[in-house]
Amino acid sequence: MQTMDPRLLKHVIGAAIDMGYRAIDTAYIYGNEKAVGEAIQAKIDDGTVTREQLFIMGKLWSTFHRTDLVETACKNSLEALGITYFDLYMIHNPMSFKEGPDPIPKIASVVQFSEYDYLDAWFGMEGLVSKGLAKSIGVSNFNSVQLLRILEKGKIPPVINQGTPVEYKNSTFAVIDDPLVKVMASGLGVSPAQLLIRYQIDSGHNVVVKASCANHLWDNLQALTFELEKTQIDALNALNKNKRTFTFKGMGETHKNYPFLEPF
Ligand SMILES: NC(=O)c1ccc[n+]([C@@H]2O[C@H](COP(=O)([O-])OP(=O)(O)OC[C@H]3O[C@@H](n4cnc5c(N)ncnc54)[C@H](OP(=O)(O)O)[C@@H]3O)[C@@H](O)[C@H]2O)c1
């Protein structure tokens, strides 16, 4: 649901739930929790789904990493969404920003960092599970060293490390436009998007796809109707460019916990 026009949301979420989608990925920083919540409620009210049939994810923003702020941040997001618990709540990224109302606090264009740390946030996250505010907790955009630190110091292991390996828009090497992808998809009678989603599924990854029109939603769902051979997965693996295009540019490259300096 990232950066989608709130006016489109109700239509898109309604169409997605009607088609059978059940996972909804939200975040405080996307600024649209209220609109997402209203769209979900409309589908509960019209009897299409129950709350229990949905898997709703949320993300703790970086200005709420101090342990005692986590519960309030989570409750505020739940209230905006009109729900009483998250199925999965994640730390959005490992960089802690100075606490306060501004989500990306800056002085003279310089992002202000917090003295607290993602581990402080994790301790708060663990409290959400015991209070029933989150059924499971995880992280997002963490590197392997940061994950290990949480595994060592925390009581509950994260169930997920979400992230975005490739920024689709404005990318100079959008894999969906790669000639091999186009040829392979055409040979299989599927769309490039279906091929790439299936590639991720058959590689053992959980895929969270964003689409803002019903055609794309339907197209992507059809990725569940076929499987790839190992040789096809190997051919797609060979397209690897060893590059990361989602880098939190301008948001904290100098932060001590900037995650993308480690190889993984
Ligand atoms: N944890 C994080 O920090 C983080 C960061 C980024 C994203 N995310 C999450 O990751 C998920 C994916 O988001 P993303 O922004 O990375 O998007 P994405 O799923 O990689 O790609 C979205 C783009 O692909 C297009 N698209 C979708 N289905 C298509 C199809 N069948 N054919 C052609 N184009 C298609 C969409 O177009 P239309 O919109 O026009 O349909 C949109 O431009 C979201 O749930 C988001 O919340 C998390």
PDB file of C-alpha atoms and ligand atoms in Angstrom:
ATOM      1  CA  MET A   1       0.000   0.000   0.000  1.00  0.00           C
ATOM      2  CA  GLN A   2       3.084   2.157  -0.176  1.00  0.00           C
ATOM      3  CA  THR A   3       2.580   5.717  -1.479  1.00  0.00           C
ATOM      4  CA  MET A   4      -0.721   4.893  -3.136  1.00  0.00           C
ATOM      5  CA  ASP A   5      -3.176   7.761  -3.546  1.00  0.00           C
ATOM      6  CA  PRO A   6      -5.635   7.392  -0.642  1.00  0.00           C
ATOM      7  CA  ARG A   7      -8.505   8.046  -3.058  1.00  0.00           C
ATOM      8  CA  LEU A   8      -7.550   4.929  -5.017  1.00  0.00           C
ATOM      9  CA  LEU A   9      -7.121   2.767  -1.961  1.00  0.00           C
ATOM     10  CA  LYS A  10     -10.706   1.869  -1.220  1.00  0.00           C
ATOM     11  CA  HIS A  11     -11.290   0.683  -4.761  1.00  0.00           C
ATOM     12  CA  VAL A  12      -8.006  -1.253  -4.998  1.00  0.00           C
ATOM     13  CA  ILE A  13      -8.274  -2.919  -1.584  1.00  0.00           C
ATOM     14  CA  GLY A  14     -11.921  -3.800  -2.213  1.00  0.00           C
ATOM     15  CA  ALA A  15     -11.043  -5.348  -5.590  1.00  0.00           C
ATOM     16  CA  ALA A  16      -8.090  -7.225  -4.083  1.00  0.00           C
ATOM     17  CA  ILE A  17     -10.165  -8.726  -1.272  1.00  0.00           C
ATOM     18  CA  ASP A  18     -12.926  -9.659  -3.727  1.00  0.00           C
ATOM     19  CA  MET A  19     -10.321 -11.508  -5.849  1.00  0.00           C
ATOM     20  CA  GLY A  20      -9.036 -13.448  -2.858  1.00  0.00           C
ATOM     21  CA  TYR A  21      -6.094 -11.414  -1.554  1.00  0.00           C
ATOM     22  CA  ARG A  22      -5.886 -11.646   2.218  1.00  0.00           C
ATOM     23  CA  ALA A  23      -2.523 -10.063   3.135  1.00  0.00           C
ATOM     24  CA  ILE A  24      -2.403  -6.270   3.511  1.00  0.00           C
ATOM     25  CA  ASP A  25       0.946  -4.594   4.087  1.00  0.00           C
ATOM     26  CA  THR A  26       0.773  -1.168   5.729  1.00  0.00           C
ATOM     27  CA  ALA A  27       3.147   1.244   7.454  1.00  0.00           C
ATOM     28  CA  TYR A  28       2.772   4.384   9.550  1.00  0.00           C
ATOM     29  CA  ILE A  29       5.123   6.263   7.236  1.00  0.00           C
ATOM     30  CA  TYR A  30       2.926   5.599   4.186  1.00  0.00           C
ATOM     31  CA  GLY A  31       0.484   8.067   5.764  1.00  0.00           C
ATOM     32  CA  ASN A  32      -2.629   6.193   4.694  1.00  0.00           C
ATOM     33  CA  GLU A  33      -3.544   3.893   7.581  1.00  0.00           C
ATOM     34  CA  LYS A  34      -6.953   5.539   8.022  1.00  0.00           C
ATOM     35  CA  ALA A  35      -7.898   5.081   4.362  1.00  0.00           C
ATOM     36  CA  VAL A  36      -6.646   1.478   4.378  1.00  0.00           C
ATOM     37  CA  GLY A  37      -8.656   0.786   7.537  1.00  0.00           C
ATOM     38  CA  GLU A  38     -11.826   2.209   6.019  1.00  0.00           C
ATOM     39  CA  ALA A  39     -11.382   0.055   2.924  1.00  0.00           C
ATOM     40  CA  ILE A  40     -10.866  -3.080   5.018  1.00  0.00           C
ATOM     41  CA  GLN A  41     -13.873  -2.282   7.192  1.00  0.00           C
ATOM     42  CA  ALA A  42     -16.085  -1.881   4.114  1.00  0.00           C
ATOM     43  CA  LYS A  43     -15.244  -5.456   3.034  1.00  0.00           C
ATOM     44  CA  ILE A  44     -15.860  -6.767   6.557  1.00  0.00           C
ATOM     45  CA  ASP A  45     -19.165  -4.903   6.722  1.00  0.00           C
ATOM     46  CA  ASP A  46     -20.379  -6.261   3.370  1.00  0.00           C
ATOM     47  CA  GLY A  47     -19.637  -9.825   4.549  1.00  0.00           C
ATOM     48  CA  THR A  48     -16.826 -10.622   2.082  1.00  0.00           C
ATOM     49  CA  VAL A  49     -14.291 -11.363   4.826  1.00  0.00           C
ATOM     50  CA  THR A  50     -13.904 -11.446   8.560  1.00  0.00           C
ATOM     51  CA  ARG A  51     -11.021  -9.771  10.368  1.00  0.00           C
ATOM     52  CA  GLU A  52      -9.658 -13.216  11.224  1.00  0.00           C
ATOM     53  CA  GLN A  53      -9.385 -14.124   7.531  1.00  0.00           C
ATOM     54  CA  LEU A  54      -7.119 -11.147   6.853  1.00  0.00           C
ATOM     55  CA  PHE A  55      -3.398 -10.918   7.566  1.00  0.00           C
ATOM     56  CA  ILE A  56      -2.695  -7.271   8.335  1.00  0.00           C
ATOM     57  CA  MET A  57       0.896  -6.061   8.624  1.00  0.00           C
ATOM     58  CA  GLY A  58       2.138  -2.777  10.057  1.00  0.00           C
ATOM     59  CA  LYS A  59       5.501  -1.089  10.593  1.00  0.00           C
ATOM     60  CA  LEU A  60       6.976   0.885  13.479  1.00  0.00           C
ATOM     61  CA  TRP A  61       8.557   4.099  12.243  1.00  0.00           C
ATOM     62  CA  SER A  62      12.080   5.183  13.210  1.00  0.00           C
ATOM     63  CA  THR A  63      11.048   8.023  15.551  1.00  0.00           C
ATOM     64  CA  PHE A  64       9.394   5.498  17.888  1.00  0.00           C
ATOM     65  CA  HIS A  65      12.332   3.210  18.686  1.00  0.00           C
ATOM     66  CA  ARG A  66      12.612   4.203  22.361  1.00  0.00           C
ATOM     67  CA  THR A  67      11.151   1.213  24.222  1.00  0.00           C
ATOM     68  CA  ASP A  68       8.349   3.101  25.928  1.00  0.00           C
ATOM     69  CA  LEU A  69       7.175   4.700  22.657  1.00  0.00           C
ATOM     70  CA  VAL A  70       6.617   1.430  20.810  1.00  0.00           C
ATOM     71  CA  GLU A  71       3.291   0.503  22.375  1.00  0.00           C
ATOM     72  CA  THR A  72       1.783   3.958  21.828  1.00  0.00           C
ATOM     73  CA  ALA A  73       2.960   3.993  18.212  1.00  0.00           C
ATOM     74  CA  CYS A  74       1.466   0.561  17.629  1.00  0.00           C
ATOM     75  CA  LYS A  75      -1.824   1.477  19.317  1.00  0.00           C
ATOM     76  CA  ASN A  76      -2.078   4.672  17.263  1.00  0.00           C
ATOM     77  CA  SER A  77      -1.613   2.700  14.059  1.00  0.00           C
ATOM     78  CA  LEU A  78      -4.184   0.117  15.169  1.00  0.00           C
ATOM     79  CA  GLU A  79      -6.634   2.864  15.987  1.00  0.00           C
ATOM     80  CA  ALA A  80      -6.103   4.546  12.610  1.00  0.00           C
ATOM     81  CA  LEU A  81      -6.682   1.204  10.894  1.00  0.00           C
ATOM     82  CA  GLY A  82      -9.733   0.448  13.058  1.00  0.00           C
ATOM     83  CA  ILE A  83      -8.397  -2.925  14.217  1.00  0.00           C
ATOM     84  CA  THR A  84      -7.369  -4.303  17.591  1.00  0.00           C
ATOM     85  CA  TYR A  85      -4.271  -6.313  16.650  1.00  0.00           C
ATOM     86  CA  PHE A  86      -1.668  -6.705  13.900  1.00  0.00           C
ATOM     87  CA  ASP A  87      -1.025 -10.167  12.507  1.00  0.00           C
ATOM     88  CA  LEU A  88       2.547  -8.990  11.976  1.00  0.00           C
ATOM     89  CA  TYR A  89       4.208  -5.809  13.189  1.00  0.00           C
ATOM     90  CA  MET A  90       7.724  -4.945  11.998  1.00  0.00           C
ATOM     91  CA  ILE A  91      10.453  -2.428  12.797  1.00  0.00           C
ATOM     92  CA  HIS A  92      10.452  -0.519   9.497  1.00  0.00           C
ATOM     93  CA  ASN A  93      14.199   0.001   9.400  1.00  0.00           C
ATOM     94  CA  PRO A  94      17.117  -0.264  11.839  1.00  0.00           C
ATOM     95  CA  MET A  95      17.969   3.459  11.876  1.00  0.00           C
ATOM     96  CA  SER A  96      16.546   5.330  14.871  1.00  0.00           C
ATOM     97  CA  PHE A  97      15.577   8.966  14.279  1.00  0.00           C
ATOM     98  CA  LYS A  98      15.182  11.664  16.924  1.00  0.00           C
ATOM     99  CA  GLU A  99      11.881  11.257  18.752  1.00  0.00           C
ATOM    100  CA  GLY A 100       9.180  13.814  18.012  1.00  0.00           C
ATOM    101  CA  PRO A 101       6.321  14.628  15.651  1.00  0.00           C
ATOM    102  CA  ASP A 102       8.444  14.956  12.499  1.00  0.00           C
ATOM    103  CA  PRO A 103       8.904  11.509  10.888  1.00  0.00           C
ATOM    104  CA  ILE A 104      12.171  12.538   9.251  1.00  0.00           C
ATOM    105  CA  PRO A 105      13.502  15.235  11.609  1.00  0.00           C
ATOM    106  CA  LYS A 106      16.057  17.449   9.918  1.00  0.00           C
ATOM    107  CA  ILE A 107      18.137  20.474  10.803  1.00  0.00           C
ATOM    108  CA  ALA A 108      19.530  22.244   7.755  1.00  0.00           C
ATOM    109  CA  SER A 109      18.764  19.168   5.629  1.00  0.00           C
ATOM    110  CA  VAL A 110      20.630  16.865   8.020  1.00  0.00           C
ATOM    111  CA  VAL A 111      18.556  13.991   9.436  1.00  0.00           C
ATOM    112  CA  GLN A 112      18.622  13.991  13.255  1.00  0.00           C
ATOM    113  CA  PHE A 113      19.384  10.606  14.783  1.00  0.00           C
ATOM    114  CA  SER A 114      18.199   9.212  18.116  1.00  0.00           C
ATOM    115  CA  GLU A 115      20.405   8.082  20.984  1.00  0.00           C
ATOM    116  CA  TYR A 116      18.254   4.959  21.123  1.00  0.00           C
ATOM    117  CA  ASP A 117      18.654   1.908  19.008  1.00  0.00           C
ATOM    118  CA  TYR A 118      16.675  -0.786  17.178  1.00  0.00           C
ATOM    119  CA  LEU A 119      17.326  -3.130  20.113  1.00  0.00           C
ATOM    120  CA  ASP A 120      15.395  -0.725  22.379  1.00  0.00           C
ATOM    121  CA  ALA A 121      12.621  -0.924  19.796  1.00  0.00           C
ATOM    122  CA  TRP A 122      12.776  -4.717  19.746  1.00  0.00           C
ATOM    123  CA  PHE A 123      12.247  -4.903  23.519  1.00  0.00           C
ATOM    124  CA  GLY A 124       9.134  -2.765  23.054  1.00  0.00           C
ATOM    125  CA  MET A 125       8.004  -4.984  20.172  1.00  0.00           C
ATOM    126  CA  GLU A 126       8.235  -8.046  22.406  1.00  0.00           C
ATOM    127  CA  GLY A 127       5.846  -6.354  24.836  1.00  0.00           C
ATOM    128  CA  LEU A 128       3.254  -6.046  22.049  1.00  0.00           C
ATOM    129  CA  VAL A 129       3.061  -9.813  21.696  1.00  0.00           C
ATOM    130  CA  SER A 130       2.373 -10.416  25.386  1.00  0.00           C
ATOM    131  CA  LYS A 131      -0.306  -7.696  25.308  1.00  0.00           C
ATOM    132  CA  GLY A 132      -2.007  -9.202  22.239  1.00  0.00           C
ATOM    133  CA  LEU A 133      -1.423  -6.116  20.089  1.00  0.00           C
ATOM    134  CA  ALA A 134       0.694  -8.091  17.605  1.00  0.00           C
ATOM    135  CA  LYS A 135       0.385 -11.804  16.894  1.00  0.00           C
ATOM    136  CA  SER A 136       3.911 -11.879  15.520  1.00  0.00           C
ATOM    137  CA  ILE A 137       6.795  -9.426  15.219  1.00  0.00           C
ATOM    138  CA  GLY A 138       9.571  -8.944  12.706  1.00  0.00           C
ATOM    139  CA  VAL A 139      11.966  -6.496  11.122  1.00  0.00           C
ATOM    140  CA  SER A 140      12.454  -4.864   7.751  1.00  0.00           C
ATOM    141  CA  ASN A 141      15.573  -3.662   5.919  1.00  0.00           C
ATOM    142  CA  PHE A 142      17.909  -5.200   8.500  1.00  0.00           C
ATOM    143  CA  ASN A 143      21.265  -6.696   7.602  1.00  0.00           C
ATOM    144  CA  SER A 144      22.617 -10.024   8.862  1.00  0.00           C
ATOM    145  CA  VAL A 145      24.707  -8.456  11.657  1.00  0.00           C
ATOM    146  CA  GLN A 146      21.709  -6.544  12.990  1.00  0.00           C
ATOM    147  CA  LEU A 147      19.526  -9.643  12.816  1.00  0.00           C
ATOM    148  CA  LEU A 148      22.092 -11.652  14.757  1.00  0.00           C
ATOM    149  CA  ARG A 149      22.229  -8.990  17.468  1.00  0.00           C
ATOM    150  CA  ILE A 150      18.454  -9.215  17.902  1.00  0.00           C
ATOM    151  CA  LEU A 151      18.616 -13.004  17.976  1.00  0.00           C
ATOM    152  CA  GLU A 152      21.294 -12.839  20.682  1.00  0.00           C
ATOM    153  CA  LYS A 153      19.747 -10.144  22.904  1.00  0.00           C
ATOM    154  CA  GLY A 154      16.016 -10.585  22.368  1.00  0.00           C
ATOM    155  CA  LYS A 155      13.619 -13.160  23.761  1.00  0.00           C
ATOM    156  CA  ILE A 156      11.453 -13.541  20.641  1.00  0.00           C
ATOM    157  CA  PRO A 157      13.127 -14.164  17.278  1.00  0.00           C
ATOM    158  CA  PRO A 158      11.871 -12.007  14.369  1.00  0.00           C
ATOM    159  CA  VAL A 159       9.566 -13.969  12.049  1.00  0.00           C
ATOM    160  CA  ILE A 160      10.539 -11.934   8.990  1.00  0.00           C
ATOM    161  CA  ASN A 161      13.045  -9.513   7.530  1.00  0.00           C
ATOM    162  CA  GLN A 162      11.028  -7.643   4.902  1.00  0.00           C
ATOM    163  CA  GLY A 163      12.722  -5.431   2.330  1.00  0.00           C
ATOM    164  CA  THR A 164      12.645  -4.265  -1.217  1.00  0.00           C
ATOM    165  CA  PRO A 165      15.492  -5.568  -3.332  1.00  0.00           C
ATOM    166  CA  VAL A 166      14.569  -3.600  -6.415  1.00  0.00           C
ATOM    167  CA  GLU A 167      12.914  -0.258  -6.882  1.00  0.00           C
ATOM    168  CA  TYR A 168      10.711  -0.780  -9.900  1.00  0.00           C
ATOM    169  CA  LYS A 169       9.980   2.770 -10.964  1.00  0.00           C
ATOM    170  CA  ASN A 170      12.755   4.840 -12.526  1.00  0.00           C
ATOM    171  CA  SER A 171      15.092   1.904 -12.305  1.00  0.00           C
ATOM    172  CA  THR A 172      17.614   1.734 -15.115  1.00  0.00           C
ATOM    173  CA  PHE A 173      17.621  -2.040 -14.903  1.00  0.00           C
ATOM    174  CA  ALA A 174      14.013  -2.932 -14.115  1.00  0.00           C
ATOM    175  CA  VAL A 175      14.048  -6.690 -14.485  1.00  0.00           C
ATOM    176  CA  ILE A 176      10.448  -6.698 -15.726  1.00  0.00           C
ATOM    177  CA  ASP A 177      11.753  -5.070 -18.936  1.00  0.00           C
ATOM    178  CA  ASP A 178      14.638  -7.477 -19.414  1.00  0.00           C
ATOM    179  CA  PRO A 179      14.540  -9.180 -22.856  1.00  0.00           C
ATOM    180  CA  LEU A 180      15.099 -12.658 -21.359  1.00  0.00           C
ATOM    181  CA  VAL A 181      12.185 -12.148 -18.972  1.00  0.00           C
ATOM    182  CA  LYS A 182       9.966 -11.040 -21.832  1.00  0.00           C
ATOM    183  CA  VAL A 183      10.926 -13.978 -24.060  1.00  0.00           C
ATOM    184  CA  MET A 184      10.630 -16.559 -21.282  1.00  0.00           C
ATOM    185  CA  ALA A 185       7.251 -15.172 -20.184  1.00  0.00           C
ATOM    186  CA  SER A 186       5.949 -15.158 -23.702  1.00  0.00           C
ATOM    187  CA  GLY A 187       7.106 -18.769 -24.195  1.00  0.00           C
ATOM    188  CA  LEU A 188       5.212 -19.810 -21.075  1.00  0.00           C
ATOM    189  CA  GLY A 189       2.120 -17.826 -22.040  1.00  0.00           C
ATOM    190  CA  VAL A 190       2.340 -15.670 -18.893  1.00  0.00           C
ATOM    191  CA  SER A 191       3.093 -12.005 -18.263  1.00  0.00           C
ATOM    192  CA  PRO A 192       6.577 -10.833 -17.196  1.00  0.00           C
ATOM    193  CA  ALA A 193       5.119  -9.869 -13.796  1.00  0.00           C
ATOM    194  CA  GLN A 194       3.664 -13.355 -13.317  1.00  0.00           C
ATOM    195  CA  LEU A 195       6.980 -14.927 -14.286  1.00  0.00           C
ATOM    196  CA  LEU A 196       8.925 -12.788 -11.789  1.00  0.00           C
ATOM    197  CA  ILE A 197       6.469 -13.393  -8.948  1.00  0.00           C
ATOM    198  CA  ARG A 198       6.553 -17.124  -9.653  1.00  0.00           C
ATOM    199  CA  TYR A 199      10.358 -16.985  -9.739  1.00  0.00           C
ATOM    200  CA  GLN A 200      10.338 -15.563  -6.200  1.00  0.00           C
ATOM    201  CA  ILE A 201       7.819 -18.127  -4.944  1.00  0.00           C
ATOM    202  CA  ASP A 202       9.754 -21.024  -6.487  1.00  0.00           C
ATOM    203  CA  SER A 203      12.946 -19.603  -4.974  1.00  0.00           C
ATOM    204  CA  GLY A 204      11.372 -20.012  -1.544  1.00  0.00           C
ATOM    205  CA  HIS A 205      10.572 -16.342  -0.884  1.00  0.00           C
ATOM    206  CA  ASN A 206       7.344 -14.824   0.402  1.00  0.00           C
ATOM    207  CA  VAL A 207       6.323 -12.159  -2.082  1.00  0.00           C
ATOM    208  CA  VAL A 208       4.542  -8.915  -1.231  1.00  0.00           C
ATOM    209  CA  VAL A 209       3.525  -7.321  -4.510  1.00  0.00           C
ATOM    210  CA  LYS A 210       2.090  -3.859  -4.820  1.00  0.00           C
ATOM    211  CA  ALA A 211      -0.415  -3.079  -7.545  1.00  0.00           C
ATOM    212  CA  SER A 212      -2.763  -0.158  -7.894  1.00  0.00           C
ATOM    213  CA  CYS A 213      -5.114  -1.376 -10.605  1.00  0.00           C
ATOM    214  CA  ALA A 214      -7.445  -4.369 -10.815  1.00  0.00           C
ATOM    215  CA  ASN A 215      -5.774  -5.685 -13.997  1.00  0.00           C
ATOM    216  CA  HIS A 216      -2.414  -5.954 -12.257  1.00  0.00           C
ATOM    217  CA  LEU A 217      -3.991  -7.477  -9.146  1.00  0.00           C
ATOM    218  CA  TRP A 218      -5.618 -10.184 -11.249  1.00  0.00           C
ATOM    219  CA  ASP A 219      -2.529 -10.698 -13.394  1.00  0.00           C
ATOM    220  CA  ASN A 220      -0.359 -11.194 -10.301  1.00  0.00           C
ATOM    221  CA  LEU A 221      -2.753 -13.671  -8.719  1.00  0.00           C
ATOM    222  CA  GLN A 222      -2.352 -15.941 -11.751  1.00  0.00           C
ATOM    223  CA  ALA A 223       1.260 -16.493 -10.680  1.00  0.00           C
ATOM    224  CA  LEU A 224      -0.250 -19.155  -8.422  1.00  0.00           C
ATOM    225  CA  THR A 225      -1.400 -21.206 -11.411  1.00  0.00           C
ATOM    226  CA  PHE A 226       1.935 -22.497 -12.766  1.00  0.00           C
ATOM    227  CA  GLU A 227       5.405 -23.544 -11.655  1.00  0.00           C
ATOM    228  CA  LEU A 228       8.912 -23.002 -13.020  1.00  0.00           C
ATOM    229  CA  GLU A 229      11.543 -25.630 -13.808  1.00  0.00           C
ATOM    230  CA  LYS A 230      14.918 -25.423 -12.105  1.00  0.00           C
ATOM    231  CA  THR A 231      16.602 -24.525 -15.423  1.00  0.00           C
ATOM    232  CA  GLN A 232      14.260 -21.557 -15.789  1.00  0.00           C
ATOM    233  CA  ILE A 233      15.019 -20.400 -12.238  1.00  0.00           C
ATOM    234  CA  ASP A 234      18.749 -20.762 -12.958  1.00  0.00           C
ATOM    235  CA  ALA A 235      18.400 -18.652 -16.103  1.00  0.00           C
ATOM    236  CA  LEU A 236      16.643 -15.916 -14.134  1.00  0.00           C
ATOM    237  CA  ASN A 237      19.255 -16.139 -11.360  1.00  0.00           C
ATOM    238  CA  ALA A 238      21.877 -15.359 -14.001  1.00  0.00           C
ATOM    239  CA  LEU A 239      20.311 -11.903 -14.422  1.00  0.00           C
ATOM    240  CA  ASN A 240      21.645 -10.968 -10.977  1.00  0.00           C
ATOM    241  CA  LYS A 241      23.480  -7.620 -11.146  1.00  0.00           C
ATOM    242  CA  ASN A 242      24.676  -7.590  -7.516  1.00  0.00           C
ATOM    243  CA  LYS A 243      23.177  -4.159  -7.139  1.00  0.00           C
ATOM    244  CA  ARG A 244      20.778  -2.641  -4.647  1.00  0.00           C
ATOM    245  CA  THR A 245      18.568   0.154  -5.868  1.00  0.00           C
ATOM    246  CA  PHE A 246      16.501   0.739  -2.719  1.00  0.00           C
ATOM    247  CA  THR A 247      18.975   2.529  -0.463  1.00  0.00           C
ATOM    248  CA  PHE A 248      17.035   4.887   1.831  1.00  0.00           C
ATOM    249  CA  LYS A 249      18.670   7.663  -0.139  1.00  0.00           C
ATOM    250  CA  GLY A 250      18.834  10.927   1.798  1.00  0.00           C
ATOM    251  CA  MET A 251      17.446   9.295   4.925  1.00  0.00           C
ATOM    252  CA  GLY A 252      20.458   8.212   6.892  1.00  0.00           C
ATOM    253  CA  GLU A 253      23.435   6.956   4.910  1.00  0.00           C
ATOM    254  CA  THR A 254      25.634   8.223   7.763  1.00  0.00           C
ATOM    255  CA  HIS A 255      23.597   6.561  10.515  1.00  0.00           C
ATOM    256  CA  LYS A 256      25.596   4.080  12.615  1.00  0.00           C
ATOM    257  CA  ASN A 257      22.908   1.492  11.871  1.00  0.00           C
ATOM    258  CA  TYR A 258      22.577   2.199   8.154  1.00  0.00           C
ATOM    259  CA  PRO A 259      21.880  -1.372   7.020  1.00  0.00           C
ATOM    260  CA  PHE A 260      23.198  -1.575   3.486  1.00  0.00           C
ATOM    261  CA  LEU A 261      26.963  -1.547   4.004  1.00  0.00           C
ATOM    262  CA  GLU A 262      27.024  -5.258   4.829  1.00  0.00           C
ATOM    263  CA  PRO A 263      26.804  -7.652   1.852  1.00  0.00           C
ATOM    264  CA  PHE A 264      23.514  -9.058   3.158  1.00  0.00           C
TER     265      PHE A 264
HETATM  266  N1  LIG B   1       9.906  -2.600   4.126  1.00  0.00           N
HETATM  267  C1  LIG B   1      10.156  -1.594   3.321  1.00  0.00           C
HETATM  268  O1  LIG B   1      10.948  -0.703   3.621  1.00  0.00           O
HETATM  269  C2  LIG B   1       9.460  -1.529   2.013  1.00  0.00           C
HETATM  270  C3  LIG B   1       9.934  -0.680   1.023  1.00  0.00           C
HETATM  271  C4  LIG B   1       9.254  -0.653  -0.197  1.00  0.00           C
HETATM  272  C5  LIG B   1       8.129  -1.451  -0.366  1.00  0.00           C
HETATM  273  N2  LIG B   1       7.692  -2.251   0.630  1.00  0.00           N
HETATM  274  C6  LIG B   1       6.509  -3.098   0.484  1.00  0.00           C
HETATM  275  O2  LIG B   1       6.768  -4.014  -0.558  1.00  0.00           O
HETATM  276  C7  LIG B   1       5.581  -4.237  -1.289  1.00  0.00           C
HETATM  277  C8  LIG B   1       5.877  -4.022  -2.733  1.00  0.00           C
HETATM  278  O3  LIG B   1       6.038  -2.641  -2.983  1.00  0.00           O
HETATM  279  P1  LIG B   1       6.990  -2.038  -4.110  1.00  0.00           P
HETATM  280  O4  LIG B   1       6.808  -0.583  -4.037  1.00  0.00           O
HETATM  281  O5  LIG B   1       8.347  -2.614  -3.966  1.00  0.00           O
HETATM  282  O6  LIG B   1       6.307  -2.509  -5.409  1.00  0.00           O
HETATM  283  P2  LIG B   1       6.549  -3.757  -6.413  1.00  0.00           P
HETATM  284  O7  LIG B   1       5.556  -4.777  -6.040  1.00  0.00           O
HETATM  285  O8  LIG B   1       7.987  -4.128  -6.537  1.00  0.00           O
HETATM  286  O9  LIG B   1       6.160  -3.066  -7.775  1.00  0.00           O
HETATM  287  C9  LIG B   1       5.090  -2.176  -7.882  1.00  0.00           C
HETATM  288  C10 LIG B   1       5.075  -1.656  -9.312  1.00  0.00           C
HETATM  289  O10 LIG B   1       4.865  -2.772 -10.187  1.00  0.00           O
HETATM  290  C11 LIG B   1       3.731  -2.485 -10.979  1.00  0.00           C
HETATM  291  N3  LIG B   1       3.014  -3.740 -11.216  1.00  0.00           N
HETATM  292  C12 LIG B   1       2.352  -4.487 -10.303  1.00  0.00           C
HETATM  293  N4  LIG B   1       1.784  -5.544 -10.894  1.00  0.00           N
HETATM  294  C13 LIG B   1       2.123  -5.481 -12.210  1.00  0.00           C
HETATM  295  C14 LIG B   1       1.823  -6.277 -13.341  1.00  0.00           C
HETATM  296  N5  LIG B   1       1.086  -7.382 -13.236  1.00  0.00           N
HETATM  297  N6  LIG B   1       2.319  -5.894 -14.547  1.00  0.00           N
HETATM  298  C15 LIG B   1       3.085  -4.803 -14.653  1.00  0.00           C
HETATM  299  N7  LIG B   1       3.391  -3.987 -13.628  1.00  0.00           N
HETATM  300  C16 LIG B   1       2.903  -4.328 -12.418  1.00  0.00           C
HETATM  301  C17 LIG B   1       2.896  -1.517 -10.190  1.00  0.00           C
HETATM  302  O11 LIG B   1       2.085  -0.785 -11.066  1.00  0.00           O
HETATM  303  P3  LIG B   1       0.627  -0.263 -10.616  1.00  0.00           P
HETATM  304  O12 LIG B   1       0.824   0.388  -9.276  1.00  0.00           O
HETATM  305  O13 LIG B   1       0.263   0.637 -11.710  1.00  0.00           O
HETATM  306  O14 LIG B   1      -0.275  -1.460 -10.499  1.00  0.00           O
HETATM  307  C18 LIG B   1       3.963  -0.676  -9.515  1.00  0.00           C
HETATM  308  O15 LIG B   1       4.451   0.310 -10.401  1.00  0.00           O
HETATM  309  C19 LIG B   1       4.519  -3.292  -0.715  1.00  0.00           C
HETATM  310  O16 LIG B   1       3.674  -4.021   0.141  1.00  0.00           O
HETATM  311  C20 LIG B   1       5.307  -2.286   0.079  1.00  0.00           C
HETATM  312  O17 LIG B   1       4.595  -1.841   1.188  1.00  0.00           O
HETATM  313  C21 LIG B   1       8.337  -2.298   1.817  1.00  0.00           C
END
